[in-house]
């Protein structure tokens, strides 16, 4: 048996605008993980069991309809192997909540690609894993920017611009995050499509909003590297206001964001596609518990805390 895992993620700033060529900053959530185990299967073929989704897919056969089967098929093709000649059972599990903007799709797909390649004795670089998972994201989301598969495959804070290689950010001070789940499942594909319709109807307004987000993300990058958390929080708040103008926030998200700020967060915003799913707050070391409790009282169905460790100087 071979097993591999992959992390969840949170987009700290820049979602949606990133689909239009602007930068985004995303960080891994290493405490939330998906795992894939690969076992031999004497009957032959490739069977994929996703227990959290209660889905079983097969190869050959299900690659056009099942994102996991497609991921395995693309990986095998990349490795020059034929599923019909193999006998494998792949078991996938995930702690990353589904359809909440925390990267459950890329986490599961990344774990699967890694476990499959390792089981077959083949090494894949993070770039290769990311490129394979991107193809699954296309099936799931239609026109993904690529930020999610990139941050998950590299498991590092990343500055991402579509069509350019990722830049890894040397975070100057530990980031303490509190993530609140509205409990509302939201489709990133639909949110992205609605923004696209808005852009088509009024390109100059949307381009102005994307430009404003770009400006914020640029300043946030400097704050992250220099460890200026207060200003970083303000920029997250400003990003949230622009996301609301894009029409991707919701009453539940607005409520949790306001609660986190009132409980002392430096700043807070929705994360990912929006319309539901999760929000993320940046908080001072030591105030994670207080902000988490306030979010629970305000109706968050699940609250998670995560930290992004500072880059060690000289390394
Ligand atoms: O909802 P998530 O976690 O899949 O994040 C989507 C981020 C978007 O910027 C809205 C879309 C994209 O492809 O980057």
PDB file of C-alpha atoms in Angstrom, residues 54-213:
ATOM      1  CA  UNK A  54     -19.864   8.095  -1.298  1.00  0.00           C
ATOM      2  CA  UNK A  55     -18.662   7.706  -4.873  1.00  0.00           C
ATOM      3  CA  UNK A  56     -17.014   4.732  -6.548  1.00  0.00           C
ATOM      4  CA  UNK A  57     -15.488   5.276  -9.995  1.00  0.00           C
ATOM      5  CA  UNK A  58     -13.743   2.928 -12.404  1.00  0.00           C
ATOM      6  CA  UNK A  59     -11.046   3.113 -15.011  1.00  0.00           C
ATOM      7  CA  UNK A  60     -11.323   2.589 -17.839  1.00  0.00           C
ATOM      8  CA  UNK A  61     -14.876   3.940 -18.093  1.00  0.00           C
ATOM      9  CA  UNK A  62     -15.664   6.881 -15.819  1.00  0.00           C
ATOM     10  CA  UNK A  63     -13.032   9.428 -16.877  1.00  0.00           C
ATOM     11  CA  UNK A  64     -15.543  11.697 -18.648  1.00  0.00           C
ATOM     12  CA  UNK A  65     -17.908  11.957 -15.670  1.00  0.00           C
ATOM     13  CA  UNK A  66     -15.865  11.492 -12.503  1.00  0.00           C
ATOM     14  CA  UNK A  67     -13.274  14.119 -11.543  1.00  0.00           C
ATOM     15  CA  UNK A  68     -11.314  11.496  -9.588  1.00  0.00           C
ATOM     16  CA  UNK A  69     -11.340   9.013 -12.484  1.00  0.00           C
ATOM     17  CA  UNK A  70     -10.237  11.815 -14.813  1.00  0.00           C
ATOM     18  CA  UNK A  71      -7.404  12.702 -12.417  1.00  0.00           C
ATOM     19  CA  UNK A  72      -6.220   9.095 -12.307  1.00  0.00           C
ATOM     20  CA  UNK A  73      -6.579   8.707 -16.098  1.00  0.00           C
ATOM     21  CA  UNK A  74      -4.560  11.877 -16.778  1.00  0.00           C
ATOM     22  CA  UNK A  75      -1.894  10.776 -14.305  1.00  0.00           C
ATOM     23  CA  UNK A  76      -1.589   7.323 -15.866  1.00  0.00           C
ATOM     24  CA  UNK A  77      -1.438   8.813 -19.376  1.00  0.00           C
ATOM     25  CA  UNK A  78       1.265  11.210 -18.204  1.00  0.00           C
ATOM     26  CA  UNK A  79       3.206   8.219 -16.859  1.00  0.00           C
ATOM     27  CA  UNK A  80       2.679   6.308 -20.126  1.00  0.00           C
ATOM     28  CA  UNK A  81       0.561   3.587 -18.466  1.00  0.00           C
ATOM     29  CA  UNK A  82      -2.744   1.971 -19.382  1.00  0.00           C
ATOM     30  CA  UNK A  83      -5.402   1.545 -16.664  1.00  0.00           C
ATOM     31  CA  UNK A  84      -6.615  -1.685 -18.278  1.00  0.00           C
ATOM     32  CA  UNK A  85      -3.177  -3.246 -17.704  1.00  0.00           C
ATOM     33  CA  UNK A  86      -3.098  -2.338 -14.002  1.00  0.00           C
ATOM     34  CA  UNK A  87      -4.861  -3.688 -10.941  1.00  0.00           C
ATOM     35  CA  UNK A  88      -5.317  -0.874  -8.385  1.00  0.00           C
ATOM     36  CA  UNK A  89      -7.783   0.139  -5.710  1.00  0.00           C
ATOM     37  CA  UNK A  90      -7.496   3.771  -4.633  1.00  0.00           C
ATOM     38  CA  UNK A  91      -9.170   4.935  -1.431  1.00  0.00           C
ATOM     39  CA  UNK A  92      -9.587   8.693  -0.968  1.00  0.00           C
ATOM     40  CA  UNK A  93     -10.539  10.463   2.257  1.00  0.00           C
ATOM     41  CA  UNK A  94     -10.665  14.159   3.124  1.00  0.00           C
ATOM     42  CA  UNK A  95     -10.952  16.407   6.177  1.00  0.00           C
ATOM     43  CA  UNK A  96     -11.351  19.446   3.923  1.00  0.00           C
ATOM     44  CA  UNK A  97     -15.023  20.519   3.889  1.00  0.00           C
ATOM     45  CA  UNK A  98     -16.559  20.203   0.414  1.00  0.00           C
ATOM     46  CA  UNK A  99     -17.748  23.272  -1.579  1.00  0.00           C
ATOM     47  CA  UNK A 100     -16.623  25.736   1.096  1.00  0.00           C
ATOM     48  CA  UNK A 101     -13.803  27.542  -0.701  1.00  0.00           C
ATOM     49  CA  UNK A 102     -11.108  25.597   1.165  1.00  0.00           C
ATOM     50  CA  UNK A 103      -9.772  23.582  -1.747  1.00  0.00           C
ATOM     51  CA  UNK A 104     -11.333  20.170  -1.151  1.00  0.00           C
ATOM     52  CA  UNK A 105     -11.293  19.351  -4.891  1.00  0.00           C
ATOM     53  CA  UNK A 106      -7.611  20.148  -5.492  1.00  0.00           C
ATOM     54  CA  UNK A 107      -6.613  18.571  -2.149  1.00  0.00           C
ATOM     55  CA  UNK A 108      -8.211  15.236  -3.021  1.00  0.00           C
ATOM     56  CA  UNK A 109      -6.922  15.307  -6.594  1.00  0.00           C
ATOM     57  CA  UNK A 110      -3.386  16.218  -5.462  1.00  0.00           C
ATOM     58  CA  UNK A 111      -3.322  13.407  -2.895  1.00  0.00           C
ATOM     59  CA  UNK A 112      -4.509  10.991  -5.589  1.00  0.00           C
ATOM     60  CA  UNK A 113      -1.877  12.046  -8.153  1.00  0.00           C
ATOM     61  CA  UNK A 114       0.897  11.840  -5.550  1.00  0.00           C
ATOM     62  CA  UNK A 115      -0.154   8.439  -4.201  1.00  0.00           C
ATOM     63  CA  UNK A 116      -0.611   6.955  -7.677  1.00  0.00           C
ATOM     64  CA  UNK A 117       2.773   8.147  -8.942  1.00  0.00           C
ATOM     65  CA  UNK A 118       4.532   6.959  -5.769  1.00  0.00           C
ATOM     66  CA  UNK A 119       2.836   3.569  -5.927  1.00  0.00           C
ATOM     67  CA  UNK A 120       4.013   3.160  -9.514  1.00  0.00           C
ATOM     68  CA  UNK A 121       7.529   4.172  -8.513  1.00  0.00           C
ATOM     69  CA  UNK A 122       7.524   7.411 -10.464  1.00  0.00           C
ATOM     70  CA  UNK A 123       8.524  10.838  -9.136  1.00  0.00           C
ATOM     71  CA  UNK A 124       6.505  13.887 -10.151  1.00  0.00           C
ATOM     72  CA  UNK A 125       7.557  17.469  -9.429  1.00  0.00           C
ATOM     73  CA  UNK A 126       5.139  19.858  -7.686  1.00  0.00           C
ATOM     74  CA  UNK A 127       4.718  21.641 -11.057  1.00  0.00           C
ATOM     75  CA  UNK A 128       3.751  18.380 -12.756  1.00  0.00           C
ATOM     76  CA  UNK A 129       1.284  17.524  -9.979  1.00  0.00           C
ATOM     77  CA  UNK A 130      -0.183  21.024 -10.186  1.00  0.00           C
ATOM     78  CA  UNK A 131      -0.588  20.806 -13.984  1.00  0.00           C
ATOM     79  CA  UNK A 132      -2.368  17.436 -13.718  1.00  0.00           C
ATOM     80  CA  UNK A 133      -4.709  18.724 -11.006  1.00  0.00           C
ATOM     81  CA  UNK A 134      -5.424  21.855 -13.064  1.00  0.00           C
ATOM     82  CA  UNK A 135      -7.038  19.603 -15.673  1.00  0.00           C
ATOM     83  CA  UNK A 136      -9.386  18.244 -12.993  1.00  0.00           C
ATOM     84  CA  UNK A 137     -10.170  21.808 -11.896  1.00  0.00           C
ATOM     85  CA  UNK A 138     -11.254  22.548 -15.478  1.00  0.00           C
ATOM     86  CA  UNK A 139     -13.808  19.721 -15.259  1.00  0.00           C
ATOM     87  CA  UNK A 140     -15.017  20.983 -11.868  1.00  0.00           C
ATOM     88  CA  UNK A 141     -14.978  24.749 -12.434  1.00  0.00           C
ATOM     89  CA  UNK A 142     -14.886  25.438 -16.165  1.00  0.00           C
ATOM     90  CA  UNK A 143     -12.340  28.290 -16.266  1.00  0.00           C
ATOM     91  CA  UNK A 144     -10.136  28.021 -13.171  1.00  0.00           C
ATOM     92  CA  UNK A 145      -7.336  30.522 -12.732  1.00  0.00           C
ATOM     93  CA  UNK A 146      -4.984  27.808 -11.449  1.00  0.00           C
ATOM     94  CA  UNK A 147      -4.335  29.422  -8.059  1.00  0.00           C
ATOM     95  CA  UNK A 148      -5.910  26.555  -6.091  1.00  0.00           C
ATOM     96  CA  UNK A 149      -3.959  23.665  -7.646  1.00  0.00           C
ATOM     97  CA  UNK A 150      -0.775  25.757  -7.390  1.00  0.00           C
ATOM     98  CA  UNK A 151      -0.968  26.538  -3.655  1.00  0.00           C
ATOM     99  CA  UNK A 152      -2.028  22.978  -2.822  1.00  0.00           C
ATOM    100  CA  UNK A 153       0.693  21.299  -4.902  1.00  0.00           C
ATOM    101  CA  UNK A 154       3.443  23.508  -3.460  1.00  0.00           C
ATOM    102  CA  UNK A 155       1.966  23.790   0.068  1.00  0.00           C
ATOM    103  CA  UNK A 156       3.506  27.238   0.447  1.00  0.00           C
ATOM    104  CA  UNK A 157       2.246  30.843   0.511  1.00  0.00           C
ATOM    105  CA  UNK A 158       2.032  31.910  -3.102  1.00  0.00           C
ATOM    106  CA  UNK A 159       1.653  35.014  -5.236  1.00  0.00           C
ATOM    107  CA  UNK A 160      -0.150  33.851  -8.324  1.00  0.00           C
ATOM    108  CA  UNK A 161      -0.842  35.476 -11.681  1.00  0.00           C
ATOM    109  CA  UNK A 162      -2.478  33.392 -14.400  1.00  0.00           C
ATOM    110  CA  UNK A 163      -0.061  32.322 -17.099  1.00  0.00           C
ATOM    111  CA  UNK A 164       3.003  33.099 -14.982  1.00  0.00           C
ATOM    112  CA  UNK A 165       4.953  30.763 -12.735  1.00  0.00           C
ATOM    113  CA  UNK A 166       4.040  31.079  -9.050  1.00  0.00           C
ATOM    114  CA  UNK A 167       6.184  33.226  -6.760  1.00  0.00           C
ATOM    115  CA  UNK A 168       6.605  31.933  -3.233  1.00  0.00           C
ATOM    116  CA  UNK A 169       6.200  34.517  -0.491  1.00  0.00           C
ATOM    117  CA  UNK A 170       8.558  34.694   2.447  1.00  0.00           C
ATOM    118  CA  UNK A 171       6.012  35.609   5.094  1.00  0.00           C
ATOM    119  CA  UNK A 172       7.650  37.936   7.639  1.00  0.00           C
ATOM    120  CA  UNK A 173       5.549  37.096  10.681  1.00  0.00           C
ATOM    121  CA  UNK A 174       3.299  34.220  11.702  1.00  0.00           C
ATOM    122  CA  UNK A 175      -0.245  34.568  10.349  1.00  0.00           C
ATOM    123  CA  UNK A 176      -2.997  33.473  12.713  1.00  0.00           C
ATOM    124  CA  UNK A 177      -6.169  32.729  10.832  1.00  0.00           C
ATOM    125  CA  UNK A 178      -9.694  31.882  11.928  1.00  0.00           C
ATOM    126  CA  UNK A 179     -11.957  30.391   9.287  1.00  0.00           C
ATOM    127  CA  UNK A 180     -15.730  30.423   9.732  1.00  0.00           C
ATOM    128  CA  UNK A 181     -18.060  28.253   7.694  1.00  0.00           C
ATOM    129  CA  UNK A 182     -21.486  29.749   6.849  1.00  0.00           C
ATOM    130  CA  UNK A 183     -22.825  26.227   6.306  1.00  0.00           C
ATOM    131  CA  UNK A 184     -24.047  27.284   2.872  1.00  0.00           C
ATOM    132  CA  UNK A 185     -22.751  25.154  -0.028  1.00  0.00           C
ATOM    133  CA  UNK A 186     -21.794  27.400  -2.874  1.00  0.00           C
ATOM    134  CA  UNK A 187     -20.863  26.671  -6.460  1.00  0.00           C
ATOM    135  CA  UNK A 188     -17.647  28.396  -7.523  1.00  0.00           C
ATOM    136  CA  UNK A 189     -18.555  27.623 -11.135  1.00  0.00           C
ATOM    137  CA  UNK A 190     -21.815  29.637 -10.784  1.00  0.00           C
ATOM    138  CA  UNK A 191     -20.197  32.533  -8.913  1.00  0.00           C
ATOM    139  CA  UNK A 192     -17.477  32.768 -11.576  1.00  0.00           C
ATOM    140  CA  UNK A 193     -20.093  32.577 -14.347  1.00  0.00           C
ATOM    141  CA  UNK A 194     -22.156  35.365 -12.735  1.00  0.00           C
ATOM    142  CA  UNK A 195     -19.102  37.615 -12.467  1.00  0.00           C
ATOM    143  CA  UNK A 196     -18.427  36.830 -16.141  1.00  0.00           C
ATOM    144  CA  UNK A 197     -21.978  37.907 -17.070  1.00  0.00           C
ATOM    145  CA  UNK A 198     -21.542  41.129 -15.080  1.00  0.00           C
ATOM    146  CA  UNK A 199     -18.225  41.799 -16.813  1.00  0.00           C
ATOM    147  CA  UNK A 200     -19.746  41.167 -20.233  1.00  0.00           C
ATOM    148  CA  UNK A 201     -22.586  43.599 -19.462  1.00  0.00           C
ATOM    149  CA  UNK A 202     -20.362  46.333 -18.006  1.00  0.00           C
ATOM    150  CA  UNK A 203     -16.698  45.639 -18.665  1.00  0.00           C
ATOM    151  CA  UNK A 204     -15.415  49.069 -17.617  1.00  0.00           C
ATOM    152  CA  UNK A 205     -17.045  48.859 -14.145  1.00  0.00           C
ATOM    153  CA  UNK A 206     -15.709  45.349 -13.565  1.00  0.00           C
ATOM    154  CA  UNK A 207     -12.254  46.211 -14.853  1.00  0.00           C
ATOM    155  CA  UNK A 208     -12.146  49.130 -12.401  1.00  0.00           C
ATOM    156  CA  UNK A 209     -13.094  46.786  -9.546  1.00  0.00           C
ATOM    157  CA  UNK A 210     -10.431  44.274 -10.641  1.00  0.00           C
ATOM    158  CA  UNK A 211      -7.852  47.071 -10.849  1.00  0.00           C
ATOM    159  CA  UNK A 212      -8.739  48.163  -7.308  1.00  0.00           C
ATOM    160  CA  UNK A 213      -8.317  44.559  -6.107  1.00  0.00           C
TER     161      UNK A 213
END
